[in-house]
Tab-separated table of C-alpha atoms in Angstrom:
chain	number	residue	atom	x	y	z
P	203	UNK	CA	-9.063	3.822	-49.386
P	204	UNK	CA	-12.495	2.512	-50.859
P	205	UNK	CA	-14.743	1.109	-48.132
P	206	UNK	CA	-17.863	1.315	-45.754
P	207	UNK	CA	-17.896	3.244	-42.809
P	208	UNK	CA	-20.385	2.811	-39.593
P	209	UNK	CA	-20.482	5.076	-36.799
P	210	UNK	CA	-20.689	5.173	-33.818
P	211	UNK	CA	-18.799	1.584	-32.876
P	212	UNK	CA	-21.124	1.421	-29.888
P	213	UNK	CA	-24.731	2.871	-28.931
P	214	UNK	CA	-26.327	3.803	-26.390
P	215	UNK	CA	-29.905	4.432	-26.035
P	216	UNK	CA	-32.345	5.242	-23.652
P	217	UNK	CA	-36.152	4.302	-23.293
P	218	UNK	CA	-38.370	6.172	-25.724
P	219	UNK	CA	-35.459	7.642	-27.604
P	220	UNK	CA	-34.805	7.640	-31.443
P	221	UNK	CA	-30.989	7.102	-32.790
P	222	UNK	CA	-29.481	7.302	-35.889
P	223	UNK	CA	-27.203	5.041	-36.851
P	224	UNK	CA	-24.525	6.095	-39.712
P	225	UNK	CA	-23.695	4.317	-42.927
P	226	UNK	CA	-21.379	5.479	-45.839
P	227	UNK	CA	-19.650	4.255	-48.815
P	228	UNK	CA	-17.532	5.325	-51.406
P	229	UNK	CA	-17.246	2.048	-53.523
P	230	UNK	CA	-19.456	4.011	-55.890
P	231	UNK	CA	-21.999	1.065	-55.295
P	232	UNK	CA	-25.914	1.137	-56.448
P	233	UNK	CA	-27.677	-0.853	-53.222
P	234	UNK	CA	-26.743	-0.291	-49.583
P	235	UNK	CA	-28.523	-2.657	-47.164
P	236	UNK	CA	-28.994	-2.545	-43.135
P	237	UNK	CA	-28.892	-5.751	-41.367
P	238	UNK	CA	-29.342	-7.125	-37.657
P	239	UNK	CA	-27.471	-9.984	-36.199
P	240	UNK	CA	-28.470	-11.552	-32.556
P	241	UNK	CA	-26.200	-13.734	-30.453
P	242	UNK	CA	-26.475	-16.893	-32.643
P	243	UNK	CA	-28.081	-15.848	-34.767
P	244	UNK	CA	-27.735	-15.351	-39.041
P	245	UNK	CA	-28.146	-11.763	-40.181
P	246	UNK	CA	-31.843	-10.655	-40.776
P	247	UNK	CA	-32.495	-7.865	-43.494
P	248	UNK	CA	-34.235	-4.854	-42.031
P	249	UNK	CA	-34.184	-2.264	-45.300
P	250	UNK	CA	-32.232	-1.922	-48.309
P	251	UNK	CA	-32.456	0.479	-51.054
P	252	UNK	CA	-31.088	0.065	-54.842
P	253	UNK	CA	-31.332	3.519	-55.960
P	254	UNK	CA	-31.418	6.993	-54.367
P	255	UNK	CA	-34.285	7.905	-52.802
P	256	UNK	CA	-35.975	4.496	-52.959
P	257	UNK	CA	-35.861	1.767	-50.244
P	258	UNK	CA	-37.452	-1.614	-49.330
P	259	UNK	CA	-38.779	-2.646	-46.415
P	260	UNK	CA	-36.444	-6.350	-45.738
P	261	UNK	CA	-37.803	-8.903	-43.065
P	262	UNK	CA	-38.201	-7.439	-39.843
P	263	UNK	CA	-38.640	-3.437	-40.499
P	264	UNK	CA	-41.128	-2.297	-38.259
P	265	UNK	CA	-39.226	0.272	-35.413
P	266	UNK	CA	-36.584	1.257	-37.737
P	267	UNK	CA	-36.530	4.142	-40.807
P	268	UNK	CA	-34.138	4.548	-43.282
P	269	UNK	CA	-33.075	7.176	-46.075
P	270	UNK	CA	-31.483	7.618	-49.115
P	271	UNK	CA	-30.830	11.048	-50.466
P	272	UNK	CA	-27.281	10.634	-51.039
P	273	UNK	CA	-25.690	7.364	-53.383
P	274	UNK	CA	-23.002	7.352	-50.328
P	275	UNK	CA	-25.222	7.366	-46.995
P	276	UNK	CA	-28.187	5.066	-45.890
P	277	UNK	CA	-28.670	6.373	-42.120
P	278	UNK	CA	-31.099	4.171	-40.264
P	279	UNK	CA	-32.672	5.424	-37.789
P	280	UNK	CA	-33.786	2.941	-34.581
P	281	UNK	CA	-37.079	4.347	-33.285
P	282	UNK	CA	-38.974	4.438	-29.827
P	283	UNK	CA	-41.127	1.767	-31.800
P	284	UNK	CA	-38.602	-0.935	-31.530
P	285	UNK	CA	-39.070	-2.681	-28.325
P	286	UNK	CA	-35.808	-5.103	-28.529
P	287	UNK	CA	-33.410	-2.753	-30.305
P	288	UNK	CA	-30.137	-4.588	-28.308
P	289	UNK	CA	-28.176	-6.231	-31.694
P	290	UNK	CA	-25.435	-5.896	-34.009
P	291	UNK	CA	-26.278	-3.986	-36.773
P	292	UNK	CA	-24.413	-4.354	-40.247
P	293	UNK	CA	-24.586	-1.703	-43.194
P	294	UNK	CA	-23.634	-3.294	-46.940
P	295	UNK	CA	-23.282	-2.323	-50.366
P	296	UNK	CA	-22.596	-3.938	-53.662
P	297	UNK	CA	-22.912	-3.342	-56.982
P	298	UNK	CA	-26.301	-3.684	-58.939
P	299	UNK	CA	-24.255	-6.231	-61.725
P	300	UNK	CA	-22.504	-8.586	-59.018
P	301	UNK	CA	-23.973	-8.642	-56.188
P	302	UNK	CA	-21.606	-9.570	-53.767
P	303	UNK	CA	-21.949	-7.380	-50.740
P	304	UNK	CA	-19.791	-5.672	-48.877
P	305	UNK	CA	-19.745	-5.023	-45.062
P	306	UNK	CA	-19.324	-2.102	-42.704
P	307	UNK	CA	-17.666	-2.763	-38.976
P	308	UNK	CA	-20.880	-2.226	-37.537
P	309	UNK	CA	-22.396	-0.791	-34.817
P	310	UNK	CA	-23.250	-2.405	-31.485
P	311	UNK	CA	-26.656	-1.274	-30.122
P	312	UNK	CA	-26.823	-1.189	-26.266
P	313	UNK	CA	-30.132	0.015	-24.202
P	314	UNK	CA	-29.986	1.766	-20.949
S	269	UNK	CA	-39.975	-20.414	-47.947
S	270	UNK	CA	-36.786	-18.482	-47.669
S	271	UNK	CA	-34.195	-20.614	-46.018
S	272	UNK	CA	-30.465	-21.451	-45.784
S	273	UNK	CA	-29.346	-23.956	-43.137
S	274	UNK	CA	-26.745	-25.157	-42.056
S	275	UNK	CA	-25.218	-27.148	-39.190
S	276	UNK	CA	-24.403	-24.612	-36.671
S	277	UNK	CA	-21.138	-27.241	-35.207
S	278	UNK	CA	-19.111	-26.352	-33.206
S	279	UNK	CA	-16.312	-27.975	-35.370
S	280	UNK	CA	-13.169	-28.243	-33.545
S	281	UNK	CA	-10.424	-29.290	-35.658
S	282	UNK	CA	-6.347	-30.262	-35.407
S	283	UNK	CA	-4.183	-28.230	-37.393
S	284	UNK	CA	-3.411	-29.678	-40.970
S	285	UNK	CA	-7.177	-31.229	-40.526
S	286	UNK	CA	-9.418	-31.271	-43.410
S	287	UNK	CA	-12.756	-30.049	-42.813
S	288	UNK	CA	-15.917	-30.220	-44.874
S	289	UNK	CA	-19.060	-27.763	-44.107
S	290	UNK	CA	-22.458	-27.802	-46.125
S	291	UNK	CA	-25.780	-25.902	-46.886
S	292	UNK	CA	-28.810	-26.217	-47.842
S	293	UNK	CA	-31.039	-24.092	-49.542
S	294	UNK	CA	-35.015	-23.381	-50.345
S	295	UNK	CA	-35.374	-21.394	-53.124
S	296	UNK	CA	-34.504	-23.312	-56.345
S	297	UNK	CA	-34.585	-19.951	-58.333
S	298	UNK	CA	-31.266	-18.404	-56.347
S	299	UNK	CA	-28.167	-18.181	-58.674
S	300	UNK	CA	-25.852	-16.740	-57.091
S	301	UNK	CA	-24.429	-18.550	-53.992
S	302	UNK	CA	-21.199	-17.055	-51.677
S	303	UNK	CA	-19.379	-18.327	-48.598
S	304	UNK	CA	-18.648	-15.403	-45.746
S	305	UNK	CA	-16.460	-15.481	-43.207
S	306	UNK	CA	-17.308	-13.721	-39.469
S	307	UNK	CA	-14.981	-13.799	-36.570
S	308	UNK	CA	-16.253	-12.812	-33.451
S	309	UNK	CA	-17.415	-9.409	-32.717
S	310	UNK	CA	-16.213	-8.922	-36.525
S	311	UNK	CA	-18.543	-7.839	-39.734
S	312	UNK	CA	-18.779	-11.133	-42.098
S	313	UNK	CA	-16.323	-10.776	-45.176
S	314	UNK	CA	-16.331	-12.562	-48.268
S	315	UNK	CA	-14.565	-15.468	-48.522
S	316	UNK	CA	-15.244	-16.719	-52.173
S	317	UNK	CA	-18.448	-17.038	-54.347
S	318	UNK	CA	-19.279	-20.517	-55.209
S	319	UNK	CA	-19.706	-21.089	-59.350
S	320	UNK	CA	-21.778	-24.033	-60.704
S	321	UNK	CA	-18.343	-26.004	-62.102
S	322	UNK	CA	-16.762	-25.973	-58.517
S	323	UNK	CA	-14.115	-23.392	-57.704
S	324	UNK	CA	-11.117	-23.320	-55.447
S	325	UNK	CA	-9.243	-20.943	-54.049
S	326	UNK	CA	-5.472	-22.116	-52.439
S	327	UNK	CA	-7.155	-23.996	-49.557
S	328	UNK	CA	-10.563	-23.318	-50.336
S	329	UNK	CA	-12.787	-25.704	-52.724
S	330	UNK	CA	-16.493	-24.631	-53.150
S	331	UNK	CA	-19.144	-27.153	-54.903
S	332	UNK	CA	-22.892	-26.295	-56.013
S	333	UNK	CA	-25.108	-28.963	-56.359
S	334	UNK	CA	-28.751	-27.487	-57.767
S	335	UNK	CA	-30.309	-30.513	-58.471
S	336	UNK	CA	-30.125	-30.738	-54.429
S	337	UNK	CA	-29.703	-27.406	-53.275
S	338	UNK	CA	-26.385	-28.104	-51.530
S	339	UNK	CA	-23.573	-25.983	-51.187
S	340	UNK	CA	-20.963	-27.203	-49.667
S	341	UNK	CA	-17.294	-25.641	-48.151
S	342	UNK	CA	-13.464	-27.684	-48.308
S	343	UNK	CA	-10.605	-26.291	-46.152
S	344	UNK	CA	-7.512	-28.129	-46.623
S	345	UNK	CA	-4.632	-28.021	-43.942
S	346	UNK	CA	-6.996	-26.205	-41.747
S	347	UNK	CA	-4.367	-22.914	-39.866
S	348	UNK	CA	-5.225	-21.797	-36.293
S	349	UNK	CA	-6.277	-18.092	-38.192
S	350	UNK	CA	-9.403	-20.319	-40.261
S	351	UNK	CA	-11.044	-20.206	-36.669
S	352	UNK	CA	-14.590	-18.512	-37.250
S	353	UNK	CA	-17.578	-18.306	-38.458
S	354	UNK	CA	-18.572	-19.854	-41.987
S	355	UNK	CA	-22.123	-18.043	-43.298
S	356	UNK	CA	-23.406	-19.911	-46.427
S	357	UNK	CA	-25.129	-16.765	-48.393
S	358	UNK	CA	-27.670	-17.646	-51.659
S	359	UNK	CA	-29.651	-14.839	-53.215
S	360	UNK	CA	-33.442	-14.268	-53.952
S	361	UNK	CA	-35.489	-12.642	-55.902
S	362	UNK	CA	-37.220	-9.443	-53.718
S	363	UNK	CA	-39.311	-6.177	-54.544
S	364	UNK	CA	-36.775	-4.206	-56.076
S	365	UNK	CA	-34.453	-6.211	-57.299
S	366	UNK	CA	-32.113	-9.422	-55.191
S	367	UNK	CA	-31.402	-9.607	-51.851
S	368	UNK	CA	-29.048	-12.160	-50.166
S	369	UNK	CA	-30.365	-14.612	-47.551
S	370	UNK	CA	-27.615	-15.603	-44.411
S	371	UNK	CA	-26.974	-18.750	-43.531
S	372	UNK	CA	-26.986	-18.858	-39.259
S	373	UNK	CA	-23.205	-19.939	-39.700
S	374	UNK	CA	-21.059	-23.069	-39.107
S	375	UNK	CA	-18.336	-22.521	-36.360
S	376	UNK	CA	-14.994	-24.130	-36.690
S	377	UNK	CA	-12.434	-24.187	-34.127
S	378	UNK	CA	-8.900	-25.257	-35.446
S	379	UNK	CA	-6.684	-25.980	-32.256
S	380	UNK	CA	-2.602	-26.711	-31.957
């Protein structure tokens, strides 16, 4: 089955600690993207990358680093930096020629 | 500005209601404009793109007005499953290529 996978469904993190949250894809798409989504709130872009190893910072990167080494995996890491890192965060691809994106389950981010 | 707004309701609903939602939009360069859904807890999924003629799909009618920079959502014979979240989704022009701004979402309630 073609799709995009997030893991883990729920995070926990401690004070001063880096995680890694995972994204993968095998729709054989171009651009991935990372997204966070507050209570109420729309989804705000925090990096997205069209190519392998190139990315773009979105609206609201600072505390958070990404890679892409691999067309199927855009990990993004949540660092120490990132004093509010409690959200939902969303993983997409799409296609470079339609771009219609599509989403991962996500993965809740909880602090201790 | 980048911007997509719409009203965030709630709108509650009878079944078999008909039920409008619309958007507006900043950026009078975005062409490509999409309705998500999101149920709760849930990653937003596509619901249909919206083309400049109008498009409908079953239930479904989409209209683009770019003279106004309105997009606007028609659910016919609204069903007790079209309870969620509608995101109105336009593109834009970024560093690297397009990105797609989210709407904050409309919520509609459909009750028995």
């Amino acid at each position: 089955d073609g799709g995009i996978t997030q893991s883990p469904k729920y995070l926990f993190r401690k004070e001063g600690q880096n995680v890694t949250l995972s994204c993968e894809q095998n729709l054989n798409h171009d651009a991935m993207y990372w997204y966070r989504q507050d209570p109420g709130q729309g989804l705000r872009l925090i990096y997205y990358s069209q190519i392998v190893n190139d990315f773009q910072k979105g609206d609201i990167a600072e505390g958070y680093s990404v890679s892409r080494e691999k067309k199927e995996s855009f990990p993004l890491t949540v660092t120490s930096a990132q004093k509010n890192p409690t959200a939902f965060y969303l993983c997409a691809s799409s296609d470079r020629q339609r771009e219609t994106q599509y989403f991962g389950p996500g993965t809740r981010l909880l602090v201790l | 500005r980048k911007e997509v707004e719409q009203d965030p309701g709630p709108f509650n609903v009878p079944e078999g209601a008909t039920v409008a939602f619309n958007c507006t939009y900043s950026n009078s360069a975005s062409q490509s404009f999409f309705w998500y859904r999101q149920d709760c807890r849930k990653e937003p999924k596509l619901l249909m793109s919206v083309y400049s003629s109008g498009n409908e799909d079953g239930r479904f009618t989409a209209q683009l007005n770019r003279a106004s920079q309105y997009i606007s959502l028609l659910i016919r014979d609204s069903k007790l499953s079209d309870s969620a979240t509608y995101l109105c989704v336009v593109n834009m022009s970024v560093q690297a290529g397009t990105a797609l701004i989210f709407g904050k979402g409309t919520t509609l309630s459909v009750s028995s």
